[in-house]
Short mmCIF file of C-alpha atoms and ligand atoms in Angstrom, two decimals:
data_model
loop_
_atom_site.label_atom_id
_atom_site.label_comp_id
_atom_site.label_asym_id
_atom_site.label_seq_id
_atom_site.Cartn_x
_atom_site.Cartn_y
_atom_site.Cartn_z
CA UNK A 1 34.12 -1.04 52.17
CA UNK A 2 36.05 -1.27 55.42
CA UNK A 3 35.87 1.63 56.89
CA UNK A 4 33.71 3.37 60.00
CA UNK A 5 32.87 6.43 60.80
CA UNK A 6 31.74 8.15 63.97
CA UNK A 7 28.29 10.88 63.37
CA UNK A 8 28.60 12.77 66.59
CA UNK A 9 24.67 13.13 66.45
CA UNK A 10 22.14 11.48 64.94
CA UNK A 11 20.94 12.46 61.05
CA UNK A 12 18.71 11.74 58.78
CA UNK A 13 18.30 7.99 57.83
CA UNK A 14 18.99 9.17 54.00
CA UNK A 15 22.51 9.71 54.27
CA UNK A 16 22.75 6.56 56.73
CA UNK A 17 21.14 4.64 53.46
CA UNK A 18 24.03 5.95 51.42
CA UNK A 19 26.70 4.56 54.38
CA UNK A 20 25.01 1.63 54.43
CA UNK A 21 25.06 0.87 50.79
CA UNK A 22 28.50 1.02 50.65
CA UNK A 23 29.38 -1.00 54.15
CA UNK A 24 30.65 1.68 55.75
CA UNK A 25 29.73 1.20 59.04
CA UNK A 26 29.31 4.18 61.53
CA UNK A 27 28.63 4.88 65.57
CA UNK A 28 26.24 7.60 66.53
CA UNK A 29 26.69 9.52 69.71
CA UNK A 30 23.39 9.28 71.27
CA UNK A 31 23.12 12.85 72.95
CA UNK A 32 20.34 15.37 71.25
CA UNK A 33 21.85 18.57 72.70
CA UNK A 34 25.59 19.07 71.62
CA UNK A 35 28.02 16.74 72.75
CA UNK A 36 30.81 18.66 74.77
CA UNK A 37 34.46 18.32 73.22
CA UNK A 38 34.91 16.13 76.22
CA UNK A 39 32.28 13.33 75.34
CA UNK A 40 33.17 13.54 71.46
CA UNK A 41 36.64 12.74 72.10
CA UNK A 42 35.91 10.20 74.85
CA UNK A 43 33.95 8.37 72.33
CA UNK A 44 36.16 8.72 69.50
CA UNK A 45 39.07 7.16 71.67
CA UNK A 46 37.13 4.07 71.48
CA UNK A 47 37.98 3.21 67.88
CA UNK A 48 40.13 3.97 65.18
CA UNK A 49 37.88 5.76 63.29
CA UNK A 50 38.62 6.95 59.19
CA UNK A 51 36.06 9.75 59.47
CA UNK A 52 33.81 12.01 61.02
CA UNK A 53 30.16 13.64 60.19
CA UNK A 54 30.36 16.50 62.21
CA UNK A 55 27.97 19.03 63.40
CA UNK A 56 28.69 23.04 63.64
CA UNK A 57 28.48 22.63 67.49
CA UNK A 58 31.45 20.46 67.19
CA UNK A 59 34.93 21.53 67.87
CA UNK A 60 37.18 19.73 64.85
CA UNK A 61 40.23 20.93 66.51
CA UNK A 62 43.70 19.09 67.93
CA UNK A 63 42.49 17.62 70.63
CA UNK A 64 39.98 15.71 68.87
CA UNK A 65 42.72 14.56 65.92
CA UNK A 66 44.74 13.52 68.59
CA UNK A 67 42.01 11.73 70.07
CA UNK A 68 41.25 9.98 66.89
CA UNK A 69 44.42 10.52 65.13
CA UNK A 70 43.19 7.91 61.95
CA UNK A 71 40.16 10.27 60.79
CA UNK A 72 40.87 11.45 57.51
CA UNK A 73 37.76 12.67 56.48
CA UNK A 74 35.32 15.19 58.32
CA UNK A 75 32.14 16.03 56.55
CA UNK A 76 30.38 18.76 58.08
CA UNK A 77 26.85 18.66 58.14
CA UNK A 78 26.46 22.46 57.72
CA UNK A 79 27.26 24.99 54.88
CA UNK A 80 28.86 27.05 58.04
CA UNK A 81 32.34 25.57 58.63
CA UNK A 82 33.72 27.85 61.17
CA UNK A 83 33.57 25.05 64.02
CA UNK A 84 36.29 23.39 62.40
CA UNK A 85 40.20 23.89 62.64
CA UNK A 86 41.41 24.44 59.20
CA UNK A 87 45.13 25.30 59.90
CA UNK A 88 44.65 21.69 61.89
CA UNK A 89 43.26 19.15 59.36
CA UNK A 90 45.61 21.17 56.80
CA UNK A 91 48.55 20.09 58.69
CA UNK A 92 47.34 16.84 59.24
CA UNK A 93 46.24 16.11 55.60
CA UNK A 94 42.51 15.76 56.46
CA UNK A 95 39.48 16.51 53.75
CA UNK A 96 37.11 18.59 55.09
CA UNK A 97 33.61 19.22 53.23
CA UNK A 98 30.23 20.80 54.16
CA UNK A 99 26.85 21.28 52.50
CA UNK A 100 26.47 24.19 50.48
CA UNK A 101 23.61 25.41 48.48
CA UNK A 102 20.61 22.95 49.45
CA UNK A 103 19.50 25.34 52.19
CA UNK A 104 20.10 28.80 50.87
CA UNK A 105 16.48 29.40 49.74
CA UNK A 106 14.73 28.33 53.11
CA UNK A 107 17.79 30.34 54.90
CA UNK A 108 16.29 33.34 52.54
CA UNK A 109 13.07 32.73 52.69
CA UNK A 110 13.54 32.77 56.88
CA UNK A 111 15.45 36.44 56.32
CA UNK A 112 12.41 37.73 54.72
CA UNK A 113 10.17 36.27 57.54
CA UNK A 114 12.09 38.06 60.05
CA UNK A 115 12.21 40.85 58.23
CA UNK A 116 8.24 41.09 57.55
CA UNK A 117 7.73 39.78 61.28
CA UNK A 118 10.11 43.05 62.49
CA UNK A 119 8.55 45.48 60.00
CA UNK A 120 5.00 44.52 60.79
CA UNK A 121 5.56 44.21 64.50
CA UNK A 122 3.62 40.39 64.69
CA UNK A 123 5.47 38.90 67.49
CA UNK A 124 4.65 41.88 69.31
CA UNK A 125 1.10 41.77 68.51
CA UNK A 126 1.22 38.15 69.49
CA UNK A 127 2.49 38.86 72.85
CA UNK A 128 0.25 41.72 73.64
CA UNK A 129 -3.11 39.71 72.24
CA UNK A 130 -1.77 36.49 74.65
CA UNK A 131 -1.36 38.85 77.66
CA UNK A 132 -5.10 40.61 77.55
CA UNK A 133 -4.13 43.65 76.44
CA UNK A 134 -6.43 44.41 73.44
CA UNK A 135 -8.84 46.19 74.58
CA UNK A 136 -10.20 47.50 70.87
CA UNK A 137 -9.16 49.11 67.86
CA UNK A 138 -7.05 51.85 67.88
CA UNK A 139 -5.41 53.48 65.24
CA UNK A 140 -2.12 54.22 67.02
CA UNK A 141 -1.49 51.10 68.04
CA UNK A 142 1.76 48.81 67.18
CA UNK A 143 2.54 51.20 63.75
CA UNK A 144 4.53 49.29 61.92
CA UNK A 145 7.06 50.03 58.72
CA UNK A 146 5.84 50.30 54.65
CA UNK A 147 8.61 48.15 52.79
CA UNK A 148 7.88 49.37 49.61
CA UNK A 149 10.69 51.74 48.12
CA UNK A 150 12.57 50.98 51.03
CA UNK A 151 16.42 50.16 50.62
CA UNK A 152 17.74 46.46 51.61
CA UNK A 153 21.45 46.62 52.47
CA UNK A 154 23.15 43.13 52.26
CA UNK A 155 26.92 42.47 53.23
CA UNK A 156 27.39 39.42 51.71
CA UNK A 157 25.56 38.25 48.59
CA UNK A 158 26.53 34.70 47.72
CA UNK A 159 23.72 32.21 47.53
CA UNK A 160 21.77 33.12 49.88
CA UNK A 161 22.17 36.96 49.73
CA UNK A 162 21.48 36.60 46.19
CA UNK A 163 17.89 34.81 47.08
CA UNK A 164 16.77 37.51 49.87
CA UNK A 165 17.47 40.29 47.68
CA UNK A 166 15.50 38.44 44.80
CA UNK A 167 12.92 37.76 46.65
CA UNK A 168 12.96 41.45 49.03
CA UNK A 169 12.98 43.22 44.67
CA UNK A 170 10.48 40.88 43.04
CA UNK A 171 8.44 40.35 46.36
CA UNK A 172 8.11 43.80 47.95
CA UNK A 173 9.83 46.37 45.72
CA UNK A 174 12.50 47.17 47.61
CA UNK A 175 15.90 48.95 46.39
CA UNK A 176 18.95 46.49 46.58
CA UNK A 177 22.50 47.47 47.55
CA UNK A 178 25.32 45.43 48.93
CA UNK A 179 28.98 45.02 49.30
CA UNK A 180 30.79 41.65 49.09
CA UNK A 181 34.63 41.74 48.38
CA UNK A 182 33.44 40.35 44.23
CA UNK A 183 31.02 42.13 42.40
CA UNK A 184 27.75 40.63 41.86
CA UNK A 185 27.04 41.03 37.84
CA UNK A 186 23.93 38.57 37.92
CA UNK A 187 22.57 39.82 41.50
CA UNK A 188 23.18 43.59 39.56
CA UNK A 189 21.50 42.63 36.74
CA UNK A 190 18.80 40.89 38.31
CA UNK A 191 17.89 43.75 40.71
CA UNK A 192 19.18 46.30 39.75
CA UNK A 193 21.07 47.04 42.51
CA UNK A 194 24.18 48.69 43.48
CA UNK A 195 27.45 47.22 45.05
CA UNK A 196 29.16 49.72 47.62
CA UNK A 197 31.48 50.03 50.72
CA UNK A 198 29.97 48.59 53.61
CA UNK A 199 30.12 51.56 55.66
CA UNK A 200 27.86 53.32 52.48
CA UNK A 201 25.82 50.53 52.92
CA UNK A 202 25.67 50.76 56.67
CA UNK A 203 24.83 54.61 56.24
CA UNK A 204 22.26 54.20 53.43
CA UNK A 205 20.04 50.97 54.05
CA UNK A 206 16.75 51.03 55.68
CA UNK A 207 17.23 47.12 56.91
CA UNK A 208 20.55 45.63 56.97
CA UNK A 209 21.08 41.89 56.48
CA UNK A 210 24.70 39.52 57.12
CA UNK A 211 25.39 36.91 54.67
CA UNK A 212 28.53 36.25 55.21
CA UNK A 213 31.12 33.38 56.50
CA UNK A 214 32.54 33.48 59.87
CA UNK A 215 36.13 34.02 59.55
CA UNK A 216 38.74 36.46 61.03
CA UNK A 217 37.57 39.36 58.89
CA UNK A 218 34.24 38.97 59.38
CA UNK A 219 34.13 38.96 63.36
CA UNK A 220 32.01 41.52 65.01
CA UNK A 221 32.22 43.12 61.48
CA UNK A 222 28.95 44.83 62.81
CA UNK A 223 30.64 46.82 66.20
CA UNK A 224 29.23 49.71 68.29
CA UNK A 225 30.98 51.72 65.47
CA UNK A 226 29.01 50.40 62.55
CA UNK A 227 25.72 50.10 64.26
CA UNK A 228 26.10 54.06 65.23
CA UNK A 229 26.46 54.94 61.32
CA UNK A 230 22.80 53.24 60.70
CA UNK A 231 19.87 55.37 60.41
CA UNK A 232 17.66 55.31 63.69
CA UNK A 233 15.25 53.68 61.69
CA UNK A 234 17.19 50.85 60.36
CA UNK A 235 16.45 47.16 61.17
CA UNK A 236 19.79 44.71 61.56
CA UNK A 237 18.71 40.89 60.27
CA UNK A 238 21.59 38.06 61.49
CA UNK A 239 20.63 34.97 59.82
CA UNK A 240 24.65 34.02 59.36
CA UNK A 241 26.55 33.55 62.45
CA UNK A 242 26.34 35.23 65.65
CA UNK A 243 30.35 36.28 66.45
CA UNK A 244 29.56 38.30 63.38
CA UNK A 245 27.68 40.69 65.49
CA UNK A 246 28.87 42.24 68.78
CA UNK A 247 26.30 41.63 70.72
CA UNK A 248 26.56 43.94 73.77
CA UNK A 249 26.75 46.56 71.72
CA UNK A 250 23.81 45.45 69.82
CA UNK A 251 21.86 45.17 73.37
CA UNK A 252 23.07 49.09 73.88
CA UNK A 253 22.28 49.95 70.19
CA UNK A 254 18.79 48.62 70.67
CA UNK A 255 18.37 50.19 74.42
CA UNK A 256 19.04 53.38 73.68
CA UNK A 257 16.90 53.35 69.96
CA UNK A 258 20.63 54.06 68.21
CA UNK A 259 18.71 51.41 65.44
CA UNK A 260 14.86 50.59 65.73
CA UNK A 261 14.82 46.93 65.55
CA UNK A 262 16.59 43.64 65.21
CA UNK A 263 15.71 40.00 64.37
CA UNK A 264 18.59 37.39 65.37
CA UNK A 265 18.53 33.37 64.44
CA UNK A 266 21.98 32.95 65.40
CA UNK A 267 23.73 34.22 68.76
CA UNK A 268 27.49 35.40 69.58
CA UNK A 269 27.38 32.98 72.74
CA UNK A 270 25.39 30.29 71.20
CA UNK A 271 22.98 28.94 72.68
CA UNK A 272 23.49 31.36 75.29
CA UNK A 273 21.64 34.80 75.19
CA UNK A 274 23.51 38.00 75.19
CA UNK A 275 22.24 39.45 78.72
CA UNK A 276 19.34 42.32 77.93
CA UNK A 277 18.84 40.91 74.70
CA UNK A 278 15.68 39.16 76.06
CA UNK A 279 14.34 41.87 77.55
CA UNK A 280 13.89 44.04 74.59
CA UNK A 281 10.74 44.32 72.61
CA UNK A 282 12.34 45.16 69.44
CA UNK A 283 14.37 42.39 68.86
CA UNK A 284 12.94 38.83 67.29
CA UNK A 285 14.77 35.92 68.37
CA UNK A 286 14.62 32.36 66.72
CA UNK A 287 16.83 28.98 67.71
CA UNK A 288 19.04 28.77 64.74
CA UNK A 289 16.11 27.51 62.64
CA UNK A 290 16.49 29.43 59.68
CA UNK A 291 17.35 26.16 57.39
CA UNK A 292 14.75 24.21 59.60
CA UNK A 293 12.97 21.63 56.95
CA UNK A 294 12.89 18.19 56.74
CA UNK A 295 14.04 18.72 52.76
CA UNK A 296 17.19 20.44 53.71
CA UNK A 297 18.43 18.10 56.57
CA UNK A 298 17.82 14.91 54.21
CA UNK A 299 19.81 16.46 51.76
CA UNK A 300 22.04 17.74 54.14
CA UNK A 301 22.75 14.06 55.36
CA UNK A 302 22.78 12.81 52.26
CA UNK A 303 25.72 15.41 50.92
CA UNK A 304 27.66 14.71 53.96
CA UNK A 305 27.58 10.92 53.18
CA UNK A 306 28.41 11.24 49.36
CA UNK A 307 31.37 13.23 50.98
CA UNK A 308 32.44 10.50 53.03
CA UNK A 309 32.14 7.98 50.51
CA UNK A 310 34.13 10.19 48.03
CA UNK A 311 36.94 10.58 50.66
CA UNK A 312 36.90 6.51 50.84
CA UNK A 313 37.06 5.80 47.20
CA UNK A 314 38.76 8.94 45.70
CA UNK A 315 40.96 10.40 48.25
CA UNK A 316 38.77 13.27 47.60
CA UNK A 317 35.25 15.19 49.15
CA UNK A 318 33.22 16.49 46.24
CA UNK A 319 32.34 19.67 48.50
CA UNK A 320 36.31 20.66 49.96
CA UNK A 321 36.35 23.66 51.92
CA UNK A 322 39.86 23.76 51.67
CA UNK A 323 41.62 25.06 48.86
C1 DGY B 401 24.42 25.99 58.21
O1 DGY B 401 24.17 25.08 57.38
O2 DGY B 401 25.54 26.49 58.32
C2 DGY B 401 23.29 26.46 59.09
O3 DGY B 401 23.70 27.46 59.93
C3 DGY B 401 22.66 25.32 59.85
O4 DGY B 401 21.94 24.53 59.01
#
């Protein structure tokens, strides 16, 4: 096939396999850290590229179609699609796809670790063990939270909402409810659990977990007003994207024990830190690793090729986030 692609960072040599099968030849930008919209359109100005594999740290927007006004296919290597300009490649006729599914359960199964790590206070009890500070047994010390009976609040319960609830019911007997703008009949059925408002669910659950896309609904859906209706107990889990959360008033929720505890994989200002939030020792923070395995980023490379290959022959991706 004669076409070429540009993969603005290196992926997994699966879904260069399935490129190469078909002779599509592709350039790699050779950074590891995000390329800046800068360096992606300088090098996409070198040739007339027919498509993209694009990561969520890339900006698909008009400066980059114009840079590369040929591309007519961007596969996302991410279920998260909010880096890209839909209103753009609409206009401009371009098929957009991402990755969904493949990662859900180790995006879940990270949830629940954050959620166990908050509730039995381990990364504290690392940090105090690794500064000295056990000095013996003592039954007050780092108290942590019983899980059992406890009430899960999830907005969002596609995929992987579904799978932490699952696993939160089956695992740890905890009470599911959620709210999602459809109702969940097998998630209901499964779990027994209970779809409701969001603020009911705000009010209600004992840990609170976002599942949800980023669009313009969804920004800072959790604001200094929502976190205020949680119980002072309540944990907040954000394993979606960080603009979902307002951060500073997270930082001032947290400060001021408005909610006990949060555990973040995914940041407002990504990669940079809120300021305060590193300061606090309630709050667990991980790099965006919550779909970390070696399982999910062949696949993930793989999908994104099949996507690109579809485009080529078919005029269609298999996995369209546009409808
Ligand atoms: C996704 O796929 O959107 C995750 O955030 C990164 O793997």
């Amino acid at each position: 096939m004669d076409k070429k692609i540009y993969i603005t960072r290196k992926i997994p040599e699966a879904g260069l396999n399935l490129l190469r099968e078909k002779g599509i030849s592709f350039d790699i930008g050779k950074s590891k850290f995000p390329p800046t919209k800068k360096e992606i359109v300088k090098a996409l100005k070198k040739k007339p590229y027919d498509g993209i594999i694009s990561f969520l740290t890339d900006p698909l927007d008009k400066d980059i179609f114009n840079a590369c006004p040929t591309i007519k296919v961007c596969a996302n290597f991410s279920v998260g699609y909010n880096n890209v300009d839909i209103s753009e490649v609409k206009a401009r006729n371009i098929c957009v796809s991402n990755t969904p599914g493949i990662s859900s359960t180790a995006v879940a199964e990270h949830t629940v670790a954050l959620i166990m790590a908050l509730t039995t206070r381990i990364t504290e009890g690392d940090r105090f063990m690794r500064k000295g500070k056990y000095k013996g047994w003592d039954p007050d010390l780092l108290i942590g939270t019983d899980l059992k009976n406890k009430t899960i609040g999830l907005i969002g319960v596609g995929q992987i909402g579904t799978e932490v609830a699952k696993m939160l019911h089956y695992g740890f007997g905890l009470n599911v409810i959620y709210s999602d703008l459809v109702q969940n009949f097998e998630l209901e059925k499964a779990t027994n659990s209970i779809k409701k408002e969001k603020s009911e669910v705000l009010k209600e659950a004992d840990i609170i977990s976002l599942h949800v896309p980023l669009i313009n609904s969804t920004h800072h859906l959790i604001d200094k007003k929502s976190l205020a209706s949680m119980k002072k107990t309540a944990f907040l889990i954000n394993t979606s994207r960080g603009p979902v959360v307002d951060e500073k008033a997270l930082v001032f929720a947290l400060k001021n024990k408005i909610i006990c505890g949060a555990a973040l994989d995914v940041y407002e200002f990504e990669p940079k830190l809120t300021l305060g939030l590193n300061r606090l020792s309630n709050v667990i923070l991980t790099p965006h690793i919550a779909s970390a395995r070696q399982s999910a980023r062949d696949m993930m490379a793989e999908i994104a090729a099949k996507n690109i290959i579809s485009a080529f022959e078919t005029g269609k991706v298999i996995n369209s986030v546009i409808n």
